[in-house]
């Protein structure tokens, strides 16, 4: 017997819209999954696909943070009458398995609010479903979802929804992790700690999998390492800022006067129970050579300094003669010069081209100042193929791009 492809509805959070398809494509590629797309998400937060099994749906959901939930789609329409007609036809042959199970029907409306009473009335429209099991609101065997989609403009909700969906809930995405890794409750944070949702998306863009070796060369407080370790990566980082890595900078929380003695990247890893996936962090200037020639990485994920909330520096001196005496070596603190943004990205791409494995990924943020933006500013390297570029708008004139590259060949030496 051939595989039975079924229709599934993927419902996304309406956040970071420009990132959701890039995340999905990375996950599908990582698990070598091919889908048949029926309706692609654009601005709207749903995606309708055909897939050969429910296990594959679960596999996708086990990684996605943009995803709210997945349903086996039983009926969809733009009109309520047609939705009921489709649902009756579908359930005639397919409801037997669920007939005796405990169940609940949940109503979700997008961009329009309804009272509980109105929602109950909507649930009662489905009384014709031949379900004989008890209604159970907590943890039922079967959860059915009825979705009404009223568009994207909260200031204008049409009388009738644009789309209606009915389906069987299969699983949720990984949005709970956003809460778990919240900066509010994290032990060690700094002024530029990366938001957990974006960190997790970066780990997905990088296709981090169990056993991968992942580096953040501008590690700061290590937010990106947390996301990568959560997905099984062995993580390591470097940063030029000794005080940051040793948790000795001024606390970022206004309620906190002094840093605690054990505030550092390792403490965060312990807090989240992923210490066994943490290799270490080292104080080092990315502009200087640190790694063995043959050091090989599966992924590099990073948020380099743009010089807005942190300085962009590298070790160096503008003095013509800058030699130091032998007796000064032990206590010498090297002077620093400006590390220009173009230089940072050139170094980052050259380093990635050299130290990533073939097909390994570099995922990094790139700042964009809108007046002078042009596609040609996006950094390139002959060994790296740009796979995705997703924009996060920060203000009227500034945004940043999340760039995903794949190493396609060894650099020429
Ligand atoms: C945007 S922050 C990274 C924040 C980090 N993703 C986090 O979640 O905390 C950039 C980091 O790059 C570091 N940095 C600046 N210049 C550097 C250099 N030349 N080499 C290594 N790190 C550098 C800064 O100290 C800063 O911690």
Short mmCIF file of C-alpha atoms and ligand atoms in Angstrom, two decimals:
data_model
loop_
_atom_site.label_atom_id
_atom_site.label_comp_id
_atom_site.label_asym_id
_atom_site.label_seq_id
_atom_site.Cartn_x
_atom_site.Cartn_y
_atom_site.Cartn_z
CA UNK A 1 0.00 0.00 0.00
CA UNK A 2 1.28 3.50 -0.85
CA UNK A 3 1.83 6.20 1.78
CA UNK A 4 -1.28 8.14 2.59
CA UNK A 5 -0.54 11.85 2.27
CA UNK A 6 -2.87 14.02 4.32
CA UNK A 7 -3.52 17.73 4.58
CA UNK A 8 -2.16 19.56 7.63
CA UNK A 9 -2.58 23.09 8.84
CA UNK A 10 0.42 24.79 10.45
CA UNK A 11 -0.62 27.79 12.51
CA UNK A 12 2.13 30.35 13.21
CA UNK A 13 2.55 33.05 15.83
CA UNK A 14 2.07 36.45 14.26
CA UNK A 15 5.56 37.62 15.14
CA UNK A 16 8.78 37.90 13.15
CA UNK A 17 6.79 37.23 9.99
CA UNK A 18 9.84 37.60 7.75
CA UNK A 19 11.56 34.73 9.58
CA UNK A 20 8.97 31.99 9.59
CA UNK A 21 9.44 30.51 6.10
CA UNK A 22 13.24 30.68 6.44
CA UNK A 23 12.95 28.74 9.70
CA UNK A 24 10.63 26.16 8.14
CA UNK A 25 12.87 25.69 5.11
CA UNK A 26 15.89 25.12 7.36
CA UNK A 27 13.99 22.54 9.43
CA UNK A 28 12.67 20.71 6.36
CA UNK A 29 16.13 20.64 4.83
CA UNK A 30 17.72 19.46 8.10
CA UNK A 31 15.32 16.49 8.35
CA UNK A 32 15.27 15.93 4.56
CA UNK A 33 11.50 16.33 4.47
CA UNK A 34 9.67 17.19 1.28
CA UNK A 35 6.21 18.71 1.49
CA UNK A 36 3.49 19.48 -1.00
CA UNK A 37 2.40 23.03 -0.32
CA UNK A 38 -1.25 23.87 -0.84
CA UNK A 39 -1.25 27.38 0.61
CA UNK A 40 1.95 29.17 1.61
CA UNK A 41 2.07 31.64 4.53
CA UNK A 42 2.69 35.17 3.34
CA UNK A 43 1.43 37.79 5.69
CA UNK A 44 -1.24 35.39 6.98
CA UNK A 45 -0.17 33.04 9.75
CA UNK A 46 -1.15 29.68 8.29
CA UNK A 47 0.40 27.20 5.96
CA UNK A 48 -1.41 24.27 4.42
CA UNK A 49 0.68 21.34 3.35
CA UNK A 50 0.42 17.69 2.47
CA UNK A 51 2.72 15.31 4.32
CA UNK A 52 3.09 11.53 4.31
CA UNK A 53 2.76 11.00 8.08
CA UNK A 54 1.91 12.50 11.43
CA UNK A 55 5.40 11.59 12.73
CA UNK A 56 6.85 14.04 10.23
CA UNK A 57 4.48 16.73 11.46
CA UNK A 58 5.75 16.07 14.99
CA UNK A 59 9.36 16.16 13.83
CA UNK A 60 8.87 19.60 12.27
CA UNK A 61 7.07 20.88 15.38
CA UNK A 62 9.81 19.52 17.64
CA UNK A 63 12.02 22.33 16.35
CA UNK A 64 9.96 25.28 15.18
CA UNK A 65 9.58 28.29 17.46
CA UNK A 66 7.48 30.28 14.97
CA UNK A 67 4.87 27.56 15.00
CA UNK A 68 1.93 27.68 17.39
CA UNK A 69 0.32 24.34 16.53
CA UNK A 70 -0.36 21.75 13.84
CA UNK A 71 -3.71 20.25 12.90
CA UNK A 72 -4.79 17.43 10.68
CA UNK A 73 -7.03 19.49 8.43
CA UNK A 74 -10.54 18.07 8.19
CA UNK A 75 -12.22 20.96 6.39
CA UNK A 76 -11.51 24.49 5.16
CA UNK A 77 -13.55 27.06 3.35
CA UNK A 78 -14.25 30.75 2.95
CA UNK A 79 -17.96 30.16 3.71
CA UNK A 80 -19.45 28.63 6.83
CA UNK A 81 -21.98 26.50 4.94
CA UNK A 82 -19.33 24.98 2.72
CA UNK A 83 -17.13 24.32 5.76
CA UNK A 84 -19.94 22.30 7.40
CA UNK A 85 -20.60 20.44 4.14
CA UNK A 86 -16.89 19.57 3.75
CA UNK A 87 -16.65 18.51 7.40
CA UNK A 88 -19.68 16.24 7.13
CA UNK A 89 -18.22 14.56 4.04
CA UNK A 90 -14.80 14.14 5.66
CA UNK A 91 -16.01 12.79 8.99
CA UNK A 92 -18.39 10.29 7.36
CA UNK A 93 -15.38 8.08 6.57
CA UNK A 94 -12.86 9.30 9.12
CA UNK A 95 -14.52 9.77 12.49
CA UNK A 96 -14.79 6.09 13.49
CA UNK A 97 -11.37 6.04 15.24
CA UNK A 98 -12.33 8.95 17.47
CA UNK A 99 -15.99 8.12 18.10
CA UNK A 100 -15.62 6.80 21.66
CA UNK A 101 -12.77 9.07 22.75
CA UNK A 102 -13.05 11.90 25.27
CA UNK A 103 -12.89 15.20 23.40
CA UNK A 104 -13.12 18.96 23.39
CA UNK A 105 -13.62 21.56 20.68
CA UNK A 106 -11.57 24.74 20.93
CA UNK A 107 -12.47 27.93 19.07
CA UNK A 108 -9.71 30.30 17.95
CA UNK A 109 -10.41 33.57 16.20
CA UNK A 110 -7.66 35.64 14.63
CA UNK A 111 -8.00 39.43 14.73
CA UNK A 112 -11.48 39.51 16.23
CA UNK A 113 -12.54 39.04 19.82
CA UNK A 114 -15.55 36.97 20.92
CA UNK A 115 -17.04 36.45 24.36
CA UNK A 116 -17.03 33.00 25.93
CA UNK A 117 -20.78 32.79 25.28
CA UNK A 118 -20.30 33.52 21.57
CA UNK A 119 -17.53 30.91 21.44
CA UNK A 120 -19.78 28.29 23.03
CA UNK A 121 -22.42 29.08 20.38
CA UNK A 122 -19.80 28.46 17.70
CA UNK A 123 -18.87 25.13 19.31
CA UNK A 124 -22.52 24.08 19.32
CA UNK A 125 -22.65 24.47 15.53
CA UNK A 126 -20.69 21.22 15.41
CA UNK A 127 -23.18 19.15 17.42
CA UNK A 128 -23.83 17.04 14.33
CA UNK A 129 -20.40 15.39 14.66
CA UNK A 130 -21.05 11.80 15.71
CA UNK A 131 -18.79 11.87 18.76
CA UNK A 132 -20.06 9.65 21.57
CA UNK A 133 -17.20 10.02 24.08
CA UNK A 134 -17.38 12.38 27.07
CA UNK A 135 -16.45 16.03 26.80
CA UNK A 136 -13.22 16.53 28.76
CA UNK A 137 -11.64 19.95 28.98
CA UNK A 138 -8.32 18.84 30.48
CA UNK A 139 -6.15 16.55 28.45
CA UNK A 140 -8.83 14.84 26.33
CA UNK A 141 -7.99 12.05 23.87
CA UNK A 142 -9.14 14.22 20.98
CA UNK A 143 -8.83 18.00 20.63
CA UNK A 144 -10.62 19.58 17.72
CA UNK A 145 -9.95 23.14 16.61
CA UNK A 146 -12.23 25.55 14.83
CA UNK A 147 -10.35 28.59 13.46
CA UNK A 148 -11.81 31.80 12.08
CA UNK A 149 -9.39 34.13 10.35
CA UNK A 150 -10.43 37.80 10.09
CA UNK A 151 -7.36 39.23 8.37
CA UNK A 152 -4.48 41.18 9.82
CA UNK A 153 -5.84 44.63 10.49
CA UNK A 154 -6.95 44.93 14.13
CA UNK A 155 -8.63 48.25 13.30
CA UNK A 156 -10.81 46.66 10.67
CA UNK A 157 -12.39 43.25 11.24
CA UNK A 158 -14.84 42.22 8.56
CA UNK A 159 -18.30 40.95 9.49
CA UNK A 160 -17.51 37.48 8.13
CA UNK A 161 -14.13 35.74 8.43
CA UNK A 162 -11.90 35.39 5.34
CA UNK A 163 -10.99 31.78 6.08
CA UNK A 164 -12.43 28.98 8.21
CA UNK A 165 -10.61 25.83 9.26
CA UNK A 166 -11.56 22.76 11.25
CA UNK A 167 -9.13 20.06 12.25
CA UNK A 168 -7.70 17.64 14.76
CA UNK A 169 -4.90 19.02 16.94
CA UNK A 170 -1.70 16.99 16.64
CA UNK A 171 0.98 18.95 18.45
CA UNK A 172 2.31 22.39 19.39
CA UNK A 173 5.53 24.06 18.27
CA UNK A 174 8.35 24.99 20.66
CA UNK A 175 7.01 28.33 21.89
CA UNK A 176 7.24 27.17 25.52
CA UNK A 177 11.02 27.47 25.18
CA UNK A 178 10.66 31.23 24.71
CA UNK A 179 9.23 31.39 28.21
CA UNK A 180 11.72 28.90 29.61
CA UNK A 181 14.68 31.00 28.37
CA UNK A 182 13.13 34.37 29.21
CA UNK A 183 15.73 37.06 29.94
CA UNK A 184 13.59 38.15 32.89
CA UNK A 185 14.39 35.01 34.83
CA UNK A 186 17.83 34.23 33.42
CA UNK A 187 20.68 34.40 35.90
CA UNK A 188 23.29 36.17 33.75
CA UNK A 189 22.27 38.80 31.21
CA UNK A 190 23.87 41.89 29.68
CA UNK A 191 22.70 44.91 27.71
CA UNK A 192 22.92 43.09 24.39
CA UNK A 193 21.67 39.62 25.43
CA UNK A 194 19.75 38.17 22.49
CA UNK A 195 16.02 37.61 22.78
CA UNK A 196 15.29 33.86 23.29
CA UNK A 197 12.89 33.53 20.36
CA UNK A 198 15.43 34.94 17.91
CA UNK A 199 18.22 32.88 19.48
CA UNK A 200 16.22 29.69 18.97
CA UNK A 201 15.40 30.68 15.39
CA UNK A 202 19.11 31.22 14.77
CA UNK A 203 19.89 27.71 16.06
CA UNK A 204 17.26 26.40 13.65
CA UNK A 205 18.68 28.42 10.76
CA UNK A 206 22.03 26.86 11.64
CA UNK A 207 20.40 23.38 11.68
CA UNK A 208 22.04 22.57 15.02
CA UNK A 209 21.60 18.89 15.81
CA UNK A 210 22.71 16.53 18.53
CA UNK A 211 26.52 16.34 18.74
CA UNK A 212 27.25 19.35 16.52
CA UNK A 213 30.12 21.65 17.43
CA UNK A 214 28.84 25.23 17.48
CA UNK A 215 30.82 28.45 17.98
CA UNK A 216 29.76 32.01 18.78
CA UNK A 217 32.89 34.16 18.28
CA UNK A 218 31.19 37.29 19.76
CA UNK A 219 29.55 35.36 22.58
CA UNK A 220 28.73 38.11 25.13
CA UNK A 221 26.44 36.53 27.73
CA UNK A 222 26.05 33.37 25.65
CA UNK A 223 22.36 33.58 24.68
CA UNK A 224 23.00 31.90 21.34
CA UNK A 225 24.90 29.06 23.00
CA UNK A 226 21.86 28.35 25.18
CA UNK A 227 19.66 27.89 22.10
CA UNK A 228 22.25 25.75 20.32
CA UNK A 229 22.81 23.55 23.40
CA UNK A 230 19.07 23.11 23.84
CA UNK A 231 19.06 21.41 20.42
CA UNK A 232 21.97 19.15 21.34
CA UNK A 233 24.93 21.21 20.10
CA UNK A 234 28.25 21.31 21.97
CA UNK A 235 28.81 25.00 22.33
CA UNK A 236 31.80 27.28 22.74
CA UNK A 237 32.38 30.99 22.49
CA UNK A 238 34.92 33.77 22.53
CA UNK A 239 34.66 37.45 23.44
CA UNK A 240 37.16 40.26 23.77
CA UNK A 241 35.49 41.56 26.92
CA UNK A 242 37.14 39.98 29.98
CA UNK A 243 34.75 41.71 32.39
CA UNK A 244 31.72 40.40 30.47
CA UNK A 245 32.87 36.78 30.41
CA UNK A 246 33.74 36.94 34.11
CA UNK A 247 30.40 38.50 35.01
CA UNK A 248 32.04 41.65 36.31
CA UNK A 249 30.38 44.31 34.17
CA UNK A 250 27.74 46.56 35.72
CA UNK A 251 24.47 44.64 36.19
CA UNK A 252 21.89 45.26 33.44
CA UNK A 253 18.90 44.96 35.76
CA UNK A 254 18.07 48.29 37.40
CA UNK A 255 16.94 46.43 40.50
CA UNK A 256 20.39 44.83 40.91
CA UNK A 257 23.30 46.73 42.47
CA UNK A 258 26.07 44.15 42.21
CA UNK A 259 26.66 41.06 40.13
CA UNK A 260 26.46 37.82 42.04
CA UNK A 261 29.71 35.91 42.43
CA UNK A 262 28.67 33.11 40.06
CA UNK A 263 27.04 35.16 37.29
CA UNK A 264 28.44 33.89 34.01
CA UNK A 265 27.64 31.83 30.89
CA UNK A 266 28.18 28.53 32.72
CA UNK A 267 25.66 29.53 35.41
CA UNK A 268 23.02 30.02 32.68
CA UNK A 269 23.79 26.59 31.25
CA UNK A 270 23.37 25.07 34.72
CA UNK A 271 20.11 26.98 35.23
CA UNK A 272 18.67 25.35 32.11
CA UNK A 273 20.09 21.88 32.72
CA UNK A 274 22.25 21.91 29.57
CA UNK A 275 25.68 22.20 31.20
CA UNK A 276 26.80 18.90 29.67
CA UNK A 277 26.52 20.53 26.22
CA UNK A 278 28.62 23.54 27.15
CA UNK A 279 32.30 23.33 26.18
CA UNK A 280 33.57 26.75 27.43
CA UNK A 281 34.10 30.41 26.66
CA UNK A 282 37.49 32.07 26.21
CA UNK A 283 38.58 35.71 26.26
CA UNK A 284 39.94 36.35 22.77
CA UNK A 285 40.00 38.97 20.06
CA UNK A 286 38.32 37.65 16.92
CA UNK A 287 40.68 39.72 14.78
CA UNK A 288 43.63 37.61 16.00
CA UNK A 289 44.32 33.99 15.11
CA UNK A 290 43.29 31.61 17.88
CA UNK A 291 42.20 28.35 16.27
CA UNK A 292 44.18 25.42 14.98
CA UNK A 293 44.29 25.32 11.18
CA UNK A 294 42.22 22.13 11.08
CA UNK A 295 39.56 23.12 13.65
CA UNK A 296 36.25 22.07 12.09
CA UNK A 297 32.86 23.42 13.13
CA UNK A 298 29.32 22.37 12.24
CA UNK A 299 27.87 25.83 12.76
CA UNK A 300 28.76 29.40 13.66
CA UNK A 301 25.99 31.54 15.09
CA UNK A 302 26.71 35.07 16.16
CA UNK A 303 25.61 38.63 16.71
CA UNK A 304 28.71 40.74 16.01
CA UNK A 305 29.09 44.19 17.60
CA UNK A 306 27.71 47.08 15.55
CA UNK A 307 29.05 49.76 17.85
CA UNK A 308 25.60 50.91 19.05
CA UNK A 309 25.31 49.39 22.53
CA UNK A 310 28.79 47.88 22.67
CA UNK A 311 32.16 48.99 21.38
CA UNK A 312 33.67 47.52 18.23
CA UNK A 313 37.27 47.03 19.14
CA UNK A 314 40.16 44.80 18.40
CA UNK A 315 43.61 44.52 19.89
CA UNK A 316 46.03 46.96 18.24
CA UNK A 317 47.83 50.23 18.58
CA UNK A 318 48.07 53.42 16.57
CA UNK A 319 51.58 54.06 17.99
CA UNK A 320 54.38 53.50 15.54
CA UNK A 321 56.62 51.72 18.05
CA UNK A 322 54.51 49.66 20.41
CA UNK A 323 56.92 47.04 21.76
CA UNK A 324 56.69 46.19 25.45
CA UNK A 325 59.49 45.27 27.80
CA UNK A 326 59.82 41.66 29.05
CA UNK A 327 59.08 42.63 32.67
CA UNK A 328 55.79 44.26 31.56
CA UNK A 329 54.40 41.17 29.79
CA UNK A 330 52.64 39.53 32.76
CA UNK A 331 50.62 42.61 33.66
CA UNK A 332 50.28 44.15 30.22
CA UNK A 333 46.75 44.95 29.05
CA UNK A 334 46.84 45.37 25.29
CA UNK A 335 45.57 48.62 23.81
CA UNK A 336 42.71 48.54 21.33
CA UNK A 337 41.78 50.21 18.07
CA UNK A 338 38.46 50.47 16.26
CA UNK A 339 37.33 47.23 14.58
CA UNK A 340 35.52 48.50 11.52
CA UNK A 341 32.20 46.84 10.64
CA UNK A 342 33.35 45.87 7.13
CA UNK A 343 36.47 44.31 8.61
CA UNK A 344 34.41 42.35 11.19
CA UNK A 345 32.21 40.82 8.50
CA UNK A 346 35.09 40.14 6.15
CA UNK A 347 36.91 38.34 8.98
CA UNK A 348 33.74 36.48 9.99
CA UNK A 349 33.05 35.17 6.50
CA UNK A 350 36.71 34.30 5.85
CA UNK A 351 36.88 32.46 9.20
CA UNK A 352 33.62 30.60 8.46
CA UNK A 353 34.77 29.65 4.97
CA UNK A 354 37.88 28.15 6.53
CA UNK A 355 36.57 26.49 9.69
CA UNK A 356 33.06 25.30 8.80
CA UNK A 357 32.57 21.79 7.52
CA UNK A 358 31.15 21.51 4.02
CA UNK A 359 27.38 22.23 4.32
CA UNK A 360 28.01 23.78 7.76
CA UNK A 361 26.15 27.02 8.34
CA UNK A 362 27.00 30.55 9.39
CA UNK A 363 24.05 32.46 10.86
CA UNK A 364 24.70 36.08 11.78
CA UNK A 365 23.03 39.44 12.21
CA UNK A 366 23.96 42.26 9.87
CA UNK A 367 22.96 45.87 10.66
CA UNK A 368 21.11 47.92 8.07
CA UNK A 369 20.95 51.70 7.96
CA UNK A 370 18.12 52.23 5.56
CA UNK A 371 19.32 55.38 3.74
CA UNK A 372 22.44 53.74 2.43
CA UNK A 373 21.24 50.16 2.12
CA UNK A 374 21.72 48.26 -1.06
CA UNK A 375 21.82 44.49 -1.71
CA UNK A 376 25.49 44.78 -2.58
CA UNK A 377 26.34 45.63 1.06
CA UNK A 378 25.40 42.14 2.20
CA UNK A 379 28.74 40.41 2.82
CA UNK A 380 29.80 37.67 0.42
CA UNK A 381 32.47 35.01 0.20
CA UNK A 382 33.05 32.57 -2.70
CA UNK A 383 32.89 29.56 -0.34
CA UNK A 384 29.58 30.61 1.23
CA UNK A 385 26.17 30.53 -0.38
CA UNK A 386 23.63 32.98 1.03
CA UNK A 387 20.48 30.94 1.75
CA UNK A 388 18.24 33.36 3.62
CA UNK A 389 18.01 36.97 4.65
CA UNK A 390 15.23 37.95 7.07
CA UNK A 391 14.70 41.51 8.18
CA UNK A 392 13.88 42.68 11.69
CA UNK A 393 12.86 46.33 11.71
CA UNK A 394 14.32 48.16 14.72
CA UNK A 395 13.32 51.78 14.04
CA UNK A 396 12.24 54.02 11.15
CA UNK A 397 15.79 54.10 9.80
CA UNK A 398 17.44 51.00 11.14
CA UNK A 399 16.89 47.30 10.93
CA UNK A 400 19.01 44.19 10.94
CA UNK A 401 19.14 41.19 8.66
CA UNK A 402 19.52 37.65 9.86
CA UNK A 403 21.79 36.11 7.24
CA UNK A 404 22.12 32.36 6.75
CA UNK A 405 25.03 31.01 4.71
CA UNK A 406 26.02 27.46 3.79
CA UNK A 407 29.60 26.47 3.11
CA UNK A 408 29.68 25.04 -0.39
CA UNK A 409 33.40 24.58 -1.02
CA UNK A 410 36.80 24.87 0.61
CA UNK A 411 38.45 28.29 0.18
CA UNK A 412 41.38 28.52 -2.20
CA UNK A 413 44.61 29.03 -0.33
C1 LIG B 1 26.11 42.13 20.26
S1 LIG B 1 27.17 41.56 21.48
C2 LIG B 1 26.78 39.84 21.55
C3 LIG B 1 25.71 39.57 22.52
C4 LIG B 1 25.44 38.12 22.72
N1 LIG B 1 24.82 37.52 21.53
C5 LIG B 1 24.56 37.87 23.94
O1 LIG B 1 23.48 37.31 23.80
O2 LIG B 1 24.92 38.32 25.01
C6 LIG B 1 28.72 41.57 20.69
C7 LIG B 1 29.88 41.09 21.53
O3 LIG B 1 31.06 41.15 20.73
C8 LIG B 1 32.14 41.40 21.61
N2 LIG B 1 33.29 41.91 20.82
C9 LIG B 1 33.51 43.17 20.37
N3 LIG B 1 34.67 43.20 19.68
C10 LIG B 1 35.19 41.95 19.71
C11 LIG B 1 36.36 41.34 19.18
N4 LIG B 1 37.27 42.06 18.50
N5 LIG B 1 36.57 40.02 19.38
C12 LIG B 1 35.68 39.28 20.10
N6 LIG B 1 34.57 39.82 20.64
C13 LIG B 1 34.31 41.12 20.44
C14 LIG B 1 31.60 42.41 22.61
O4 LIG B 1 32.35 42.38 23.80
C15 LIG B 1 30.15 41.91 22.78
O5 LIG B 1 30.05 41.08 23.91
#
